[in-house]
């Protein structure tokens, strides 16, 4: 079935970055001089533990790197229907 064919992309996220390839993509900012106001993520108390686990997982996998910054895109904490946390960047 299709689940077996695409098992490598539909069975959750890996705990590590993919290997470097000959062509690596990057996101270029449209306006590098644009300033964003930084706000700590506001997360419902019931979802804060999930946010901490998710943040630590991203840091351990090196998807995110701690950086001192004067600006950042806001992170939205959205509860899913099943009670789990969905995060989204509002950029």
GROMACS .gro file of N, CA and C in nm:
model
  273
    1UNK      N    1   0.085  -0.119   0.000
    1UNK     CA    2   0.000   0.000   0.000
    1UNK      C    3   0.089   0.124   0.000
    2UNK      N    4   0.026   0.239  -0.017
    2UNK     CA    5   0.101   0.364  -0.024
    2UNK      C    6   0.174   0.394   0.105
    3UNK      N    7   0.122   0.346   0.219
    3UNK     CA    8   0.188   0.372   0.347
    3UNK      C    9   0.329   0.315   0.350
    4UNK      N   10   0.347   0.196   0.292
    4UNK     CA   11   0.480   0.136   0.288
    4UNK      C   12   0.572   0.210   0.191
    5UNK      N   13   0.515   0.252   0.079
    5UNK     CA   14   0.595   0.323  -0.020
    5UNK      C   15   0.651   0.455   0.033
    6UNK      N   16   0.570   0.524   0.116
    6UNK     CA   17   0.610   0.655   0.168
    6UNK      C   18   0.639   0.653   0.318
    7UNK      N   19   0.673   0.538   0.372
    7UNK     CA   20   0.697   0.524   0.516
    7UNK      C   21   0.805   0.618   0.566
    8UNK      N   22   0.905   0.648   0.484
    8UNK     CA   23   1.015   0.734   0.528
    8UNK      C   24   0.972   0.879   0.550
    9UNK      N   25   0.858   0.921   0.495
    9UNK     CA   26   0.814   1.059   0.514
    9UNK      C   27   0.685   1.075   0.593
   10UNK      N   28   0.615   0.967   0.621
   10UNK     CA   29   0.489   0.980   0.694
   10UNK      C   30   0.494   0.922   0.835
   11UNK      N   31   0.606   0.869   0.877
   11UNK     CA   32   0.616   0.807   1.009
   11UNK      C   33   0.683   0.899   1.110
   12UNK      N   34   0.638   1.023   1.119
   12UNK     CA   35   0.693   1.115   1.218
   12UNK      C   36   0.820   1.183   1.171
   13UNK      N   37   0.875   1.262   1.260
   13UNK     CA   38   0.995   1.337   1.228
   13UNK      C   39   1.117   1.269   1.288
   14UNK      N   40   1.227   1.277   1.219
   14UNK     CA   41   1.351   1.217   1.268
   14UNK      C   42   1.413   1.310   1.371
   15UNK      N   43   1.492   1.254   1.458
   15UNK     CA   44   1.555   1.329   1.566
   15UNK      C   45   1.691   1.384   1.525
   16UNK      N   46   1.713   1.401   1.396
   16UNK     CA   47   1.841   1.452   1.348
   16UNK      C   48   1.820   1.524   1.216
   17UNK      N   49   1.915   1.607   1.182
   17UNK     CA   50   1.909   1.677   1.054
   17UNK      C   51   1.942   1.581   0.940
   18UNK      N   52   1.888   1.605   0.821
   18UNK     CA   53   1.926   1.522   0.707
   18UNK      C   54   2.071   1.548   0.669
   19UNK      N   55   2.134   1.457   0.597
   19UNK     CA   56   2.273   1.479   0.556
   19UNK      C   57   2.282   1.596   0.456
   20UNK      N   58   2.400   1.661   0.454
   20UNK     CA   59   2.422   1.767   0.356
   20UNK      C   60   2.423   1.707   0.217
   21UNK      N   61   2.367   1.780   0.126
   21UNK     CA   62   2.358   1.732  -0.012
   21UNK      C   63   2.432   1.828  -0.103
   22UNK      N   64   2.442   1.791  -0.228
   22UNK     CA   65   2.512   1.876  -0.324
   22UNK      C   66   2.443   2.012  -0.335
   23UNK      N   67   2.310   2.012  -0.330
   23UNK     CA   68   2.233   2.137  -0.333
   23UNK      C   69   2.158   2.147  -0.202
   24UNK      N   70   2.188   2.247  -0.122
   24UNK     CA   71   2.119   2.272   0.004
   24UNK      C   72   2.042   2.403  -0.010
   25UNK      N   73   1.920   2.402   0.038
   25UNK     CA   74   1.833   2.517   0.023
   25UNK      C   75   1.841   2.607   0.144
   26UNK      N   76   1.814   2.733   0.122
   26UNK     CA   77   1.808   2.829   0.232
   26UNK      C   78   1.693   2.924   0.205
   27UNK      N   79   1.649   2.990   0.311
   27UNK     CA   80   1.540   3.086   0.298
   27UNK      C   81   1.602   3.225   0.302
   28UNK      N   82   1.596   3.294   0.192
   28UNK     CA   83   1.649   3.430   0.184
   28UNK      C   84   1.539   3.527   0.224
   29UNK      N   85   1.573   3.621   0.310
   29UNK     CA   86   1.476   3.721   0.353
   29UNK      C   87   1.451   3.819   0.240
   30UNK      N   88   1.326   3.859   0.226
   30UNK     CA   89   1.291   3.954   0.121
   30UNK      C   90   1.344   4.093   0.158
   31UNK      N   91   1.326   4.134   0.284
   31UNK     CA   92   1.371   4.264   0.329
   31UNK      C   93   1.453   4.244   0.456
   32UNK      N   94   1.585   4.237   0.442
   32UNK     CA   95   1.672   4.209   0.555
   32UNK      C   96   1.673   4.321   0.659
   33UNK      N   97   1.628   4.440   0.622
   33UNK     CA   98   1.628   4.551   0.715
   33UNK      C   99   1.500   4.557   0.799
   34UNK      N  100   1.404   4.473   0.768
   34UNK     CA  101   1.277   4.474   0.842
   34UNK      C  102   1.300   4.426   0.985
   35UNK      N  103   1.244   4.497   1.081
   35UNK     CA  104   1.259   4.464   1.222
   35UNK      C  105   1.128   4.405   1.274
   36UNK      N  106   1.140   4.295   1.350
   36UNK     CA  107   1.026   4.230   1.411
   36UNK      C  108   1.035   4.247   1.561
   37UNK      N  109   0.924   4.269   1.627
   37UNK     CA  110   0.923   4.276   1.772
   37UNK      C  111   0.922   4.134   1.826
   38UNK      N  112   1.006   4.108   1.924
   38UNK     CA  113   1.015   3.974   1.980
   38UNK      C  114   0.921   3.960   2.099
   39UNK      N  115   0.848   3.853   2.101
   39UNK     CA  116   0.763   3.819   2.215
   39UNK      C  117   0.789   3.674   2.250
   40UNK      N  118   0.801   3.647   2.379
   40UNK     CA  119   0.811   3.507   2.420
   40UNK      C  120   0.684   3.436   2.378
   41UNK      N  121   0.694   3.309   2.340
   41UNK     CA  122   0.572   3.239   2.300
   41UNK      C  123   0.473   3.233   2.415
   42UNK      N  124   0.351   3.269   2.386
   42UNK     CA  125   0.244   3.258   2.484
   42UNK      C  126   0.176   3.125   2.459
   43UNK      N  127   0.173   3.045   2.560
   43UNK     CA  128   0.122   2.909   2.544
   43UNK      C  129   0.027   2.880   2.659
   44UNK      N  130  -0.090   2.823   2.630
   44UNK     CA  131  -0.180   2.786   2.739
   44UNK      C  132  -0.107   2.697   2.840
   45UNK      N  133  -0.133   2.720   2.966
   45UNK     CA  134  -0.065   2.646   3.073
   45UNK      C  135  -0.074   2.495   3.052
   46UNK      N  136  -0.187   2.448   3.003
   46UNK     CA  137  -0.207   2.303   2.983
   46UNK      C  138  -0.115   2.247   2.876
   47UNK      N  139  -0.062   2.331   2.787
   47UNK     CA  140   0.024   2.285   2.678
   47UNK      C  141   0.171   2.321   2.699
   48UNK      N  142   0.205   2.387   2.810
   48UNK     CA  143   0.343   2.433   2.830
   48UNK      C  144   0.442   2.318   2.839
   49UNK      N  145   0.405   2.208   2.901
   49UNK     CA  146   0.497   2.093   2.908
   49UNK      C  147   0.527   2.040   2.768
   50UNK      N  148   0.424   2.033   2.684
   50UNK     CA  149   0.445   1.988   2.545
   50UNK      C  150   0.535   2.085   2.470
   51UNK      N  151   0.520   2.216   2.495
   51UNK     CA  152   0.604   2.316   2.429
   51UNK      C  153   0.750   2.297   2.471
   52UNK      N  154   0.774   2.275   2.599
   52UNK     CA  155   0.912   2.254   2.646
   52UNK      C  156   0.972   2.128   2.584
   53UNK      N  157   0.895   2.020   2.577
   53UNK     CA  158   0.945   1.896   2.516
   53UNK      C  159   0.977   1.917   2.368
   54UNK      N  160   0.886   1.986   2.298
   54UNK     CA  161   0.905   2.010   2.155
   54UNK      C  162   1.027   2.099   2.131
   55UNK      N  163   1.041   2.204   2.211
   55UNK     CA  164   1.156   2.294   2.199
   55UNK      C  165   1.286   2.218   2.224
   56UNK      N  166   1.290   2.137   2.330
   56UNK     CA  167   1.411   2.059   2.359
   56UNK      C  168   1.443   1.960   2.249
   57UNK      N  169   1.339   1.897   2.192
   57UNK     CA  170   1.361   1.803   2.082
   57UNK      C  171   1.424   1.874   1.961
   58UNK      N  172   1.373   1.993   1.928
   58UNK     CA  173   1.427   2.068   1.815
   58UNK      C  174   1.570   2.113   1.842
   59UNK      N  175   1.598   2.154   1.967
   59UNK     CA  176   1.735   2.195   2.002
   59UNK      C  177   1.830   2.076   1.998
   60UNK      N  178   1.789   1.962   2.052
   60UNK     CA  179   1.874   1.842   2.052
   60UNK      C  180   1.901   1.791   1.912
   61UNK      N  181   1.801   1.803   1.824
   61UNK     CA  182   1.817   1.757   1.685
   61UNK      C  183   1.893   1.861   1.601
   62UNK      N  184   1.922   1.976   1.661
   62UNK     CA  185   1.991   2.086   1.595
   62UNK      C  186   1.909   2.148   1.482
   63UNK      N  187   1.776   2.134   1.490
   63UNK     CA  188   1.688   2.204   1.397
   63UNK      C  189   1.686   2.351   1.435
   64UNK      N  190   1.693   2.378   1.565
   64UNK     CA  191   1.699   2.514   1.618
   64UNK      C  192   1.831   2.532   1.688
   65UNK      N  193   1.881   2.654   1.686
   65UNK     CA  194   2.004   2.689   1.757
   65UNK      C  195   1.974   2.811   1.843
   66UNK      N  196   2.012   2.807   1.971
   66UNK     CA  197   1.992   2.926   2.055
   66UNK      C  198   2.076   3.042   2.000
   67UNK      N  199   2.017   3.157   1.987
   67UNK     CA  200   2.086   3.274   1.935
   67UNK      C  201   2.037   3.397   2.010
   68UNK      N  202   2.127   3.488   2.036
   68UNK     CA  203   2.087   3.619   2.086
   68UNK      C  204   2.038   3.697   1.964
   69UNK      N  205   1.920   3.753   1.972
   69UNK     CA  206   1.865   3.823   1.857
   69UNK      C  207   1.786   3.945   1.901
   70UNK      N  208   1.785   4.044   1.816
   70UNK     CA  209   1.706   4.164   1.845
   70UNK      C  210   1.566   4.152   1.787
   71UNK      N  211   1.544   4.049   1.706
   71UNK     CA  212   1.413   4.031   1.645
   71UNK      C  213   1.388   3.883   1.619
   72UNK      N  214   1.262   3.848   1.610
   72UNK     CA  215   1.224   3.710   1.580
   72UNK      C  216   1.079   3.706   1.535
   73UNK      N  217   1.045   3.605   1.459
   73UNK     CA  218   0.905   3.585   1.420
   73UNK      C  219   0.831   3.520   1.536
   74UNK      N  220   0.708   3.563   1.565
   74UNK     CA  221   0.634   3.506   1.678
   74UNK      C  222   0.600   3.359   1.656
   75UNK      N  223   0.613   3.283   1.762
   75UNK     CA  224   0.576   3.142   1.761
   75UNK      C  225   0.436   3.130   1.821
   76UNK      N  226   0.344   3.075   1.746
   76UNK     CA  227   0.208   3.058   1.794
   76UNK      C  228   0.190   2.917   1.849
   77UNK      N  229   0.125   2.906   1.963
   77UNK     CA  230   0.095   2.777   2.025
   77UNK      C  231  -0.055   2.753   2.008
   78UNK      N  232  -0.087   2.655   1.927
   78UNK     CA  233  -0.227   2.629   1.891
   78UNK      C  234  -0.267   2.491   1.939
   79UNK      N  235  -0.371   2.479   2.022
   79UNK     CA  236  -0.415   2.346   2.063
   79UNK      C  237  -0.491   2.276   1.950
   80UNK      N  238  -0.454   2.151   1.922
   80UNK     CA  239  -0.525   2.071   1.823
   80UNK      C  240  -0.652   2.015   1.887
   81UNK      N  241  -0.741   1.961   1.805
   81UNK     CA  242  -0.864   1.903   1.855
   81UNK      C  243  -0.840   1.790   1.954
   82UNK      N  244  -0.730   1.715   1.935
   82UNK     CA  245  -0.701   1.602   2.024
   82UNK      C  246  -0.627   1.644   2.151
   83UNK      N  247  -0.606   1.776   2.170
   83UNK     CA  248  -0.542   1.825   2.291
   83UNK      C  249  -0.392   1.839   2.284
   84UNK      N  250  -0.331   1.802   2.170
   84UNK     CA  251  -0.187   1.815   2.156
   84UNK      C  252  -0.153   1.953   2.101
   85UNK      N  253  -0.026   1.985   2.107
   85UNK     CA  254   0.021   2.117   2.068
   85UNK      C  255   0.061   2.124   1.922
   86UNK      N  256   0.017   2.228   1.853
   86UNK     CA  257   0.061   2.260   1.718
   86UNK      C  258   0.131   2.395   1.727
   87UNK      N  259   0.252   2.405   1.676
   87UNK     CA  260   0.321   2.534   1.675
   87UNK      C  261   0.332   2.583   1.533
   88UNK      N  262   0.329   2.714   1.518
   88UNK     CA  263   0.340   2.775   1.386
   88UNK      C  264   0.412   2.908   1.400
   89UNK      N  265   0.494   2.942   1.302
   89UNK     CA  266   0.560   3.071   1.300
   89UNK      C  267   0.472   3.169   1.224
   90UNK      N  268   0.450   3.284   1.284
   90UNK     CA  269   0.371   3.388   1.220
   90UNK      C  270   0.465   3.487   1.155
   91UNK      N  271   0.513   3.449   1.036
   91UNK     CA  272   0.611   3.534   0.968
   91UNK      C  273   0.552   3.597   0.845
   0.00000   0.00000   0.00000
